[in-house]
Amino acid sequence: MRWLISILISVAFAAGIILYYQMFIDFKAGQAEIEILNQEMQDYQKLAELYQDQEEQVVIVNALWNDIKEAKLEPDNWLSYPLTMGKTLEWRDVEKMMLLATNKDQDGNYWFRPNQLRISRVVVVPDKGTKGEDVETGTAPGSADLEQKNSIQMYDLDMSGTFLIPKTN
C-alpha cells in the first residue's frame, strides 16, 4: 500500500510539474502577446497623432484658400522670368539688387523666388600705368599704404532665381 501511495504521489507531483510548466509557458506567451499589442497600440496612437496633425494642416490651408484665390496664386496666372547673375558690383548696386529680391511692395507688382544668393566682399586695386606709375596718382607703385588708399570695396554678387509677374487680362 505504501508503494501505491508513493506512486500516486509521484504521479501527482509529476502531473503538477507538467501543469505548472504549461501554465508558465502560457503565461510567457501571454506576456509576449501583451507586449506586441502594446507596441501596436503605440504605433496606432502615433498614426492617429499624424492624422490629427494633417487634419490641422488641412484646416489651415482651407482657411487660406479664399486668400489664395484673391491673390491669383494659380500657375497659369503668372509669367516666369529666370535670372542668373554673377557680377562684381559696388555696394549701391548690390543694395538695389537686394531691394529687387526682397519682394517689397513696389510699382512693378512682381515677386522674386530666389534659388541662390551669395554676396562676398572683394578689394579691387585700380590698374597701373604702362611705365609702372599709378594711373590716378602718377606715383610709383610698391607702397602698401598707397595700394590701400587706392583700393576700392566691391562685392561679388551671385544670384539666381525667378521673377514672377502676374498676367494682365
Short mmCIF file of N, CA and C in Angstrom, two decimals:
data_model
loop_
_atom_site.label_atom_id
_atom_site.label_comp_id
_atom_site.label_asym_id
_atom_site.label_seq_id
_atom_site.Cartn_x
_atom_site.Cartn_y
_atom_site.Cartn_z
N MET A 1 0.81 -1.16 0.00
CA MET A 1 0.00 0.00 0.00
C MET A 1 0.87 1.26 0.00
N ARG A 2 1.94 1.20 0.70
CA ARG A 2 2.84 2.35 0.70
C ARG A 2 3.37 2.61 -0.69
N TRP A 3 3.66 1.52 -1.38
CA TRP A 3 4.18 1.70 -2.74
C TRP A 3 3.12 2.35 -3.62
N LEU A 4 1.93 1.98 -3.43
CA LEU A 4 0.86 2.55 -4.23
C LEU A 4 0.68 4.03 -3.91
N ILE A 5 0.73 4.38 -2.66
CA ILE A 5 0.59 5.78 -2.26
C ILE A 5 1.79 6.59 -2.76
N SER A 6 2.97 6.04 -2.65
CA SER A 6 4.13 6.79 -3.12
C SER A 6 4.12 6.92 -4.64
N ILE A 7 3.61 5.89 -5.36
CA ILE A 7 3.49 6.01 -6.82
C ILE A 7 2.46 7.07 -7.17
N LEU A 8 1.32 7.06 -6.48
CA LEU A 8 0.28 8.06 -6.74
C LEU A 8 0.79 9.47 -6.43
N ILE A 9 1.51 9.63 -5.36
CA ILE A 9 2.06 10.95 -5.01
C ILE A 9 3.10 11.37 -6.04
N SER A 10 3.92 10.44 -6.49
CA SER A 10 4.93 10.76 -7.52
C SER A 10 4.26 11.16 -8.82
N VAL A 11 3.21 10.41 -9.22
CA VAL A 11 2.48 10.74 -10.45
C VAL A 11 1.80 12.10 -10.30
N ALA A 12 1.19 12.35 -9.15
CA ALA A 12 0.53 13.64 -8.92
C ALA A 12 1.56 14.77 -8.93
N PHE A 13 2.72 14.53 -8.34
CA PHE A 13 3.79 15.55 -8.36
C PHE A 13 4.27 15.82 -9.79
N ALA A 14 4.46 14.75 -10.59
CA ALA A 14 4.88 14.91 -11.98
C ALA A 14 3.81 15.65 -12.78
N ALA A 15 2.55 15.29 -12.55
CA ALA A 15 1.44 15.97 -13.24
C ALA A 15 1.41 17.44 -12.83
N GLY A 16 1.66 17.73 -11.57
CA GLY A 16 1.71 19.13 -11.11
C GLY A 16 2.82 19.91 -11.77
N ILE A 17 3.99 19.26 -11.89
CA ILE A 17 5.12 19.93 -12.55
C ILE A 17 4.79 20.19 -14.01
N ILE A 18 4.18 19.22 -14.70
CA ILE A 18 3.81 19.39 -16.11
C ILE A 18 2.78 20.51 -16.25
N LEU A 19 1.77 20.51 -15.39
CA LEU A 19 0.75 21.57 -15.43
C LEU A 19 1.36 22.94 -15.14
N TYR A 20 2.25 22.99 -14.15
CA TYR A 20 2.92 24.26 -13.84
C TYR A 20 3.73 24.73 -15.04
N TYR A 21 4.47 23.82 -15.69
CA TYR A 21 5.29 24.19 -16.86
C TYR A 21 4.39 24.73 -17.98
N GLN A 22 3.26 24.05 -18.24
CA GLN A 22 2.33 24.51 -19.28
C GLN A 22 1.76 25.89 -18.93
N MET A 23 1.42 26.08 -17.66
CA MET A 23 0.89 27.38 -17.24
C MET A 23 1.97 28.46 -17.38
N PHE A 24 3.21 28.12 -17.05
CA PHE A 24 4.31 29.08 -17.17
C PHE A 24 4.52 29.46 -18.64
N ILE A 25 4.50 28.47 -19.56
CA ILE A 25 4.65 28.74 -20.99
C ILE A 25 3.49 29.61 -21.47
N ASP A 26 2.26 29.30 -21.05
CA ASP A 26 1.10 30.12 -21.44
C ASP A 26 1.24 31.55 -20.89
N PHE A 27 1.75 31.67 -19.67
CA PHE A 27 1.95 33.00 -19.08
C PHE A 27 2.96 33.81 -19.89
N LYS A 28 4.09 33.19 -20.25
CA LYS A 28 5.11 33.89 -21.05
C LYS A 28 4.56 34.26 -22.43
N ALA A 29 3.79 33.36 -23.05
CA ALA A 29 3.18 33.66 -24.35
C ALA A 29 2.20 34.83 -24.21
N GLY A 30 1.45 34.85 -23.13
CA GLY A 30 0.52 35.96 -22.88
C GLY A 30 1.26 37.28 -22.70
N GLN A 31 2.38 37.24 -21.96
CA GLN A 31 3.19 38.45 -21.79
C GLN A 31 3.72 38.95 -23.13
N ALA A 32 4.21 38.04 -23.97
CA ALA A 32 4.72 38.43 -25.28
C ALA A 32 3.60 39.03 -26.13
N GLU A 33 2.42 38.43 -26.07
CA GLU A 33 1.28 38.96 -26.82
C GLU A 33 0.89 40.34 -26.31
N ILE A 34 0.93 40.53 -25.01
CA ILE A 34 0.62 41.85 -24.44
C ILE A 34 1.64 42.88 -24.91
N GLU A 35 2.92 42.53 -24.94
CA GLU A 35 3.94 43.46 -25.43
C GLU A 35 3.70 43.82 -26.89
N ILE A 36 3.35 42.82 -27.70
CA ILE A 36 3.07 43.07 -29.12
C ILE A 36 1.86 43.99 -29.26
N LEU A 37 0.82 43.71 -28.49
CA LEU A 37 -0.39 44.55 -28.55
C LEU A 37 -0.11 45.97 -28.07
N ASN A 38 0.71 46.10 -27.03
CA ASN A 38 1.08 47.45 -26.56
C ASN A 38 1.86 48.21 -27.63
N GLN A 39 2.78 47.52 -28.31
CA GLN A 39 3.54 48.16 -29.39
C GLN A 39 2.62 48.58 -30.52
N GLU A 40 1.68 47.70 -30.89
CA GLU A 40 0.71 48.06 -31.94
C GLU A 40 -0.14 49.25 -31.51
N MET A 41 -0.53 49.28 -30.23
CA MET A 41 -1.33 50.40 -29.74
C MET A 41 -0.53 51.70 -29.81
N GLN A 42 0.74 51.65 -29.46
CA GLN A 42 1.58 52.85 -29.56
C GLN A 42 1.74 53.29 -31.01
N ASP A 43 1.91 52.32 -31.92
CA ASP A 43 2.00 52.66 -33.34
C ASP A 43 0.72 53.31 -33.83
N TYR A 44 -0.43 52.76 -33.42
CA TYR A 44 -1.71 53.35 -33.83
C TYR A 44 -1.90 54.74 -33.23
N GLN A 45 -1.42 54.94 -32.00
CA GLN A 45 -1.52 56.27 -31.39
C GLN A 45 -0.66 57.28 -32.15
N LYS A 46 0.55 56.87 -32.55
CA LYS A 46 1.40 57.75 -33.35
C LYS A 46 0.74 58.06 -34.68
N LEU A 47 0.15 57.05 -35.30
CA LEU A 47 -0.54 57.25 -36.57
C LEU A 47 -1.73 58.19 -36.39
N ALA A 48 -2.45 58.03 -35.29
CA ALA A 48 -3.58 58.93 -35.01
C ALA A 48 -3.09 60.36 -34.82
N GLU A 49 -1.95 60.54 -34.15
CA GLU A 49 -1.38 61.88 -33.98
C GLU A 49 -0.98 62.48 -35.32
N LEU A 50 -0.39 61.66 -36.20
CA LEU A 50 -0.03 62.14 -37.54
C LEU A 50 -1.27 62.57 -38.31
N TYR A 51 -2.33 61.76 -38.25
CA TYR A 51 -3.57 62.12 -38.93
C TYR A 51 -4.15 63.41 -38.35
N GLN A 52 -4.05 63.56 -37.03
CA GLN A 52 -4.56 64.77 -36.39
C GLN A 52 -3.76 65.99 -36.86
N ASP A 53 -2.44 65.86 -36.94
CA ASP A 53 -1.61 66.96 -37.43
C ASP A 53 -1.95 67.30 -38.88
N GLN A 54 -2.16 66.26 -39.70
CA GLN A 54 -2.52 66.51 -41.09
C GLN A 54 -3.88 67.18 -41.20
N GLU A 55 -4.82 66.79 -40.35
CA GLU A 55 -6.13 67.43 -40.36
C GLU A 55 -6.01 68.91 -39.99
N GLU A 56 -5.15 69.21 -39.01
CA GLU A 56 -4.95 70.61 -38.63
C GLU A 56 -4.33 71.40 -39.78
N GLN A 57 -3.38 70.79 -40.49
CA GLN A 57 -2.78 71.47 -41.64
C GLN A 57 -3.80 71.69 -42.74
N VAL A 58 -4.67 70.72 -42.97
CA VAL A 58 -5.71 70.88 -43.99
C VAL A 58 -6.66 72.00 -43.60
N VAL A 59 -7.00 72.09 -42.33
CA VAL A 59 -7.88 73.17 -41.87
C VAL A 59 -7.22 74.52 -42.10
N ILE A 60 -5.92 74.62 -41.83
CA ILE A 60 -5.19 75.88 -42.04
C ILE A 60 -5.17 76.24 -43.52
N VAL A 61 -4.87 75.26 -44.38
CA VAL A 61 -4.82 75.53 -45.82
C VAL A 61 -6.20 75.91 -46.34
N ASN A 62 -7.23 75.21 -45.88
CA ASN A 62 -8.59 75.55 -46.32
C ASN A 62 -8.99 76.95 -45.87
N ALA A 63 -8.51 77.36 -44.71
CA ALA A 63 -8.81 78.72 -44.24
C ALA A 63 -8.13 79.76 -45.12
N LEU A 64 -6.99 79.41 -45.70
CA LEU A 64 -6.26 80.34 -46.57
C LEU A 64 -6.71 80.28 -48.03
N TRP A 65 -7.58 79.34 -48.37
CA TRP A 65 -7.93 79.12 -49.77
C TRP A 65 -8.53 80.36 -50.43
N ASN A 66 -9.41 81.06 -49.72
CA ASN A 66 -10.00 82.27 -50.30
C ASN A 66 -8.95 83.35 -50.53
N ASP A 67 -8.00 83.46 -49.59
CA ASP A 67 -6.92 84.43 -49.78
C ASP A 67 -6.05 84.05 -50.98
N ILE A 68 -5.84 82.75 -51.16
CA ILE A 68 -5.04 82.29 -52.30
C ILE A 68 -5.75 82.62 -53.61
N LYS A 69 -7.07 82.42 -53.65
CA LYS A 69 -7.83 82.74 -54.86
C LYS A 69 -7.79 84.24 -55.16
N GLU A 70 -7.90 85.06 -54.12
CA GLU A 70 -7.86 86.51 -54.32
C GLU A 70 -6.50 86.97 -54.82
N ALA A 71 -5.45 86.32 -54.41
CA ALA A 71 -4.10 86.71 -54.83
C ALA A 71 -3.73 86.13 -56.19
N LYS A 72 -4.63 85.36 -56.78
CA LYS A 72 -4.40 84.75 -58.10
C LYS A 72 -3.14 83.88 -58.09
N LEU A 73 -3.04 83.03 -57.10
CA LEU A 73 -1.84 82.19 -56.97
C LEU A 73 -1.97 80.88 -57.75
N GLU A 74 -2.53 80.95 -58.93
CA GLU A 74 -2.60 79.78 -59.80
C GLU A 74 -1.46 79.89 -60.81
N PRO A 75 -0.78 78.80 -61.11
CA PRO A 75 0.38 78.86 -62.00
C PRO A 75 0.08 79.45 -63.38
N ASP A 76 -1.14 79.25 -63.87
CA ASP A 76 -1.47 79.77 -65.20
C ASP A 76 -1.61 81.29 -65.22
N ASN A 77 -1.71 81.91 -64.06
CA ASN A 77 -1.90 83.37 -63.99
C ASN A 77 -0.59 84.13 -63.85
N TRP A 78 0.55 83.46 -64.03
CA TRP A 78 1.84 84.10 -63.78
C TRP A 78 2.78 83.94 -64.97
N LEU A 79 3.58 84.96 -65.18
CA LEU A 79 4.68 84.89 -66.14
C LEU A 79 5.96 84.67 -65.34
N SER A 80 6.83 83.83 -65.86
CA SER A 80 8.05 83.47 -65.14
C SER A 80 9.26 83.90 -65.96
N TYR A 81 10.17 84.65 -65.32
CA TYR A 81 11.41 85.10 -65.96
C TYR A 81 12.60 84.67 -65.11
N PRO A 82 13.36 83.68 -65.59
CA PRO A 82 14.52 83.23 -64.80
C PRO A 82 15.65 84.26 -64.82
N LEU A 83 16.39 84.31 -63.72
CA LEU A 83 17.51 85.24 -63.60
C LEU A 83 18.71 84.47 -63.04
N THR A 84 19.83 84.62 -63.71
CA THR A 84 21.10 84.10 -63.20
C THR A 84 22.13 85.19 -63.41
N MET A 85 22.78 85.60 -62.31
CA MET A 85 23.69 86.73 -62.41
C MET A 85 24.90 86.48 -61.52
N GLY A 86 26.06 86.79 -62.02
CA GLY A 86 27.28 86.75 -61.25
C GLY A 86 28.15 87.93 -61.67
N LYS A 87 28.20 88.96 -60.82
CA LYS A 87 28.94 90.18 -61.17
C LYS A 87 29.63 90.73 -59.94
N THR A 88 30.64 91.55 -60.20
CA THR A 88 31.29 92.32 -59.15
C THR A 88 30.73 93.73 -59.24
N LEU A 89 30.07 94.17 -58.17
CA LEU A 89 29.36 95.44 -58.18
C LEU A 89 29.76 96.29 -56.98
N GLU A 90 29.46 97.57 -57.07
CA GLU A 90 29.62 98.46 -55.92
C GLU A 90 28.44 98.23 -54.99
N TRP A 91 28.57 98.74 -53.76
CA TRP A 91 27.55 98.47 -52.77
C TRP A 91 26.19 99.04 -53.17
N ARG A 92 26.15 100.20 -53.76
CA ARG A 92 24.86 100.80 -54.11
C ARG A 92 24.11 99.93 -55.13
N ASP A 93 24.85 99.28 -56.03
CA ASP A 93 24.21 98.39 -56.99
C ASP A 93 23.76 97.09 -56.33
N VAL A 94 24.57 96.59 -55.39
CA VAL A 94 24.17 95.39 -54.64
C VAL A 94 22.91 95.69 -53.83
N GLU A 95 22.87 96.89 -53.26
CA GLU A 95 21.71 97.29 -52.48
C GLU A 95 20.46 97.31 -53.35
N LYS A 96 20.57 97.81 -54.57
CA LYS A 96 19.43 97.83 -55.49
C LYS A 96 18.99 96.41 -55.84
N MET A 97 19.94 95.52 -56.07
CA MET A 97 19.59 94.13 -56.39
C MET A 97 18.93 93.45 -55.20
N MET A 98 19.42 93.75 -54.01
CA MET A 98 18.80 93.17 -52.82
C MET A 98 17.38 93.69 -52.64
N LEU A 99 17.16 94.96 -52.94
CA LEU A 99 15.83 95.53 -52.85
C LEU A 99 14.90 94.86 -53.86
N LEU A 100 15.41 94.57 -55.04
CA LEU A 100 14.60 93.86 -56.03
C LEU A 100 14.20 92.47 -55.53
N ALA A 101 15.09 91.83 -54.81
CA ALA A 101 14.87 90.46 -54.37
C ALA A 101 14.07 90.34 -53.08
N THR A 102 13.74 91.46 -52.44
CA THR A 102 13.06 91.39 -51.14
C THR A 102 11.56 91.23 -51.25
N ASN A 103 10.98 91.36 -52.44
CA ASN A 103 9.54 91.27 -52.64
C ASN A 103 8.79 92.37 -51.90
N LYS A 104 9.45 93.48 -51.66
CA LYS A 104 8.81 94.62 -51.03
C LYS A 104 7.81 95.21 -52.01
N ASP A 105 6.69 95.70 -51.51
CA ASP A 105 5.68 96.29 -52.39
C ASP A 105 6.28 97.44 -53.16
N GLN A 106 6.26 97.30 -54.46
CA GLN A 106 6.78 98.34 -55.34
C GLN A 106 5.84 98.49 -56.51
N ASP A 107 6.15 99.44 -57.38
CA ASP A 107 5.30 99.70 -58.52
C ASP A 107 5.31 98.55 -59.53
N GLY A 108 6.34 97.73 -59.53
CA GLY A 108 6.48 96.68 -60.53
C GLY A 108 5.47 95.55 -60.39
N ASN A 109 4.89 95.35 -59.21
CA ASN A 109 3.94 94.28 -58.95
C ASN A 109 4.52 92.92 -59.35
N TYR A 110 5.65 92.55 -58.78
CA TYR A 110 6.31 91.30 -59.08
C TYR A 110 6.77 90.66 -57.77
N TRP A 111 7.12 89.41 -57.88
CA TRP A 111 7.71 88.68 -56.75
C TRP A 111 8.95 87.97 -57.26
N PHE A 112 9.92 87.85 -56.39
CA PHE A 112 11.16 87.16 -56.75
C PHE A 112 11.26 85.89 -55.92
N ARG A 113 11.45 84.77 -56.59
CA ARG A 113 11.61 83.49 -55.90
C ARG A 113 13.08 83.11 -56.01
N PRO A 114 13.88 83.34 -54.94
CA PRO A 114 15.32 83.08 -55.02
C PRO A 114 15.64 81.58 -54.94
N ASN A 115 16.64 81.18 -55.69
CA ASN A 115 17.20 79.83 -55.58
C ASN A 115 18.56 79.89 -54.89
N GLN A 116 19.33 80.95 -55.20
CA GLN A 116 20.66 81.11 -54.63
C GLN A 116 20.96 82.59 -54.51
N LEU A 117 21.59 82.96 -53.40
CA LEU A 117 22.03 84.34 -53.21
C LEU A 117 23.31 84.29 -52.39
N ARG A 118 24.38 84.81 -52.96
CA ARG A 118 25.67 84.82 -52.26
C ARG A 118 26.33 86.15 -52.52
N ILE A 119 26.74 86.81 -51.45
CA ILE A 119 27.44 88.09 -51.56
C ILE A 119 28.76 87.95 -50.80
N SER A 120 29.85 88.33 -51.46
CA SER A 120 31.14 88.31 -50.78
C SER A 120 31.89 89.60 -51.11
N ARG A 121 32.60 90.11 -50.13
CA ARG A 121 33.32 91.37 -50.29
C ARG A 121 34.67 91.10 -50.93
N VAL A 122 35.03 91.93 -51.90
CA VAL A 122 36.34 91.83 -52.54
C VAL A 122 36.96 93.22 -52.57
N VAL A 123 38.27 93.26 -52.60
CA VAL A 123 39.00 94.53 -52.69
C VAL A 123 39.61 94.59 -54.08
N VAL A 124 39.31 95.66 -54.80
CA VAL A 124 39.82 95.83 -56.16
C VAL A 124 40.85 96.94 -56.14
N VAL A 125 42.05 96.66 -56.67
CA VAL A 125 43.11 97.66 -56.79
C VAL A 125 43.07 98.16 -58.23
N PRO A 126 43.06 99.48 -58.45
CA PRO A 126 43.00 100.01 -59.81
C PRO A 126 44.20 99.57 -60.65
N ASP A 127 44.01 99.54 -61.98
CA ASP A 127 45.08 99.16 -62.91
C ASP A 127 46.23 100.16 -62.83
N LYS A 128 47.45 99.66 -63.08
CA LYS A 128 48.65 100.50 -63.09
C LYS A 128 48.90 101.01 -64.51
N GLY A 129 49.66 102.09 -64.61
CA GLY A 129 50.03 102.64 -65.93
C GLY A 129 51.07 101.76 -66.61
N THR A 130 51.39 102.06 -67.82
CA THR A 130 52.33 101.24 -68.59
C THR A 130 53.75 101.37 -68.10
N LYS A 131 54.14 102.51 -67.51
CA LYS A 131 55.52 102.70 -67.05
C LYS A 131 55.68 102.39 -65.57
N GLY A 132 54.70 101.70 -64.97
CA GLY A 132 54.82 101.37 -63.56
C GLY A 132 54.29 102.46 -62.67
N GLU A 133 53.65 103.46 -63.23
CA GLU A 133 53.08 104.52 -62.41
C GLU A 133 51.59 104.27 -62.27
N ASP A 134 51.07 104.68 -61.14
CA ASP A 134 49.64 104.57 -60.90
C ASP A 134 48.93 105.55 -61.82
N VAL A 135 47.87 105.11 -62.44
CA VAL A 135 47.16 105.95 -63.41
C VAL A 135 46.55 107.17 -62.72
N GLU A 136 45.95 106.96 -61.54
CA GLU A 136 45.25 108.08 -60.89
C GLU A 136 46.21 109.06 -60.22
N THR A 137 47.26 108.55 -59.55
CA THR A 137 48.11 109.45 -58.76
C THR A 137 49.40 109.82 -59.45
N GLY A 138 49.86 109.02 -60.40
CA GLY A 138 51.11 109.29 -61.10
C GLY A 138 52.33 108.97 -60.27
N THR A 139 52.19 108.17 -59.21
CA THR A 139 53.32 107.81 -58.36
C THR A 139 53.74 106.38 -58.63
N ALA A 140 54.94 106.04 -58.21
CA ALA A 140 55.45 104.69 -58.42
C ALA A 140 54.74 103.72 -57.48
N PRO A 141 54.44 102.52 -57.95
CA PRO A 141 53.76 101.54 -57.10
C PRO A 141 54.73 100.93 -56.10
N GLY A 142 54.17 100.14 -55.18
CA GLY A 142 55.01 99.42 -54.24
C GLY A 142 54.68 99.78 -52.81
N SER A 143 54.13 100.90 -52.57
CA SER A 143 53.79 101.29 -51.21
C SER A 143 52.46 100.62 -50.83
N ALA A 144 52.46 99.93 -49.69
CA ALA A 144 51.25 99.26 -49.24
C ALA A 144 50.18 100.28 -48.88
N ASP A 145 50.60 101.41 -48.29
CA ASP A 145 49.63 102.45 -47.94
C ASP A 145 48.97 103.01 -49.19
N LEU A 146 49.74 103.19 -50.23
CA LEU A 146 49.21 103.73 -51.47
C LEU A 146 48.20 102.77 -52.09
N GLU A 147 48.53 101.46 -52.07
CA GLU A 147 47.60 100.48 -52.62
C GLU A 147 46.34 100.42 -51.80
N GLN A 148 46.47 100.53 -50.48
CA GLN A 148 45.29 100.51 -49.62
C GLN A 148 44.44 101.75 -49.87
N LYS A 149 45.08 102.90 -50.10
CA LYS A 149 44.36 104.13 -50.37
C LYS A 149 43.58 104.04 -51.68
N ASN A 150 44.19 103.42 -52.67
CA ASN A 150 43.57 103.35 -53.99
C ASN A 150 42.63 102.16 -54.15
N SER A 151 42.60 101.26 -53.19
CA SER A 151 41.73 100.08 -53.33
C SER A 151 40.27 100.48 -53.20
N ILE A 152 39.44 99.74 -53.88
CA ILE A 152 38.01 100.02 -53.91
C ILE A 152 37.28 98.80 -53.34
N GLN A 153 36.31 99.06 -52.47
CA GLN A 153 35.49 97.98 -51.92
C GLN A 153 34.43 97.61 -52.95
N MET A 154 34.45 96.36 -53.39
CA MET A 154 33.45 95.86 -54.33
C MET A 154 32.85 94.59 -53.73
N TYR A 155 31.78 94.13 -54.32
CA TYR A 155 31.08 92.96 -53.81
C TYR A 155 30.75 92.02 -54.96
N ASP A 156 31.12 90.75 -54.78
CA ASP A 156 30.74 89.72 -55.74
C ASP A 156 29.32 89.30 -55.41
N LEU A 157 28.44 89.40 -56.38
CA LEU A 157 27.05 89.02 -56.19
C LEU A 157 26.74 87.87 -57.13
N ASP A 158 26.41 86.72 -56.56
CA ASP A 158 25.93 85.57 -57.32
C ASP A 158 24.48 85.36 -56.92
N MET A 159 23.61 85.48 -57.90
CA MET A 159 22.19 85.44 -57.58
C MET A 159 21.47 84.68 -58.69
N SER A 160 20.60 83.79 -58.30
CA SER A 160 19.77 83.11 -59.29
C SER A 160 18.39 82.93 -58.69
N GLY A 161 17.41 82.92 -59.55
CA GLY A 161 16.04 82.78 -59.10
C GLY A 161 15.09 83.05 -60.26
N THR A 162 13.85 83.33 -59.92
CA THR A 162 12.83 83.56 -60.93
C THR A 162 11.98 84.75 -60.51
N PHE A 163 11.79 85.67 -61.44
CA PHE A 163 10.85 86.76 -61.23
C PHE A 163 9.47 86.27 -61.67
N LEU A 164 8.48 86.44 -60.82
CA LEU A 164 7.11 86.06 -61.13
C LEU A 164 6.28 87.32 -61.25
N ILE A 165 5.61 87.47 -62.39
CA ILE A 165 4.81 88.66 -62.66
C ILE A 165 3.40 88.19 -63.00
N PRO A 166 2.37 88.75 -62.36
CA PRO A 166 1.00 88.32 -62.68
C PRO A 166 0.62 88.73 -64.10
N LYS A 167 -0.08 87.84 -64.78
CA LYS A 167 -0.56 88.15 -66.13
C LYS A 167 -1.69 89.16 -66.02
N THR A 168 -1.72 90.07 -66.97
CA THR A 168 -2.82 91.03 -67.02
C THR A 168 -3.75 90.59 -68.14
N ASN A 169 -5.03 90.52 -67.82
CA ASN A 169 -6.01 90.05 -68.81
C ASN A 169 -6.59 91.18 -69.60
#
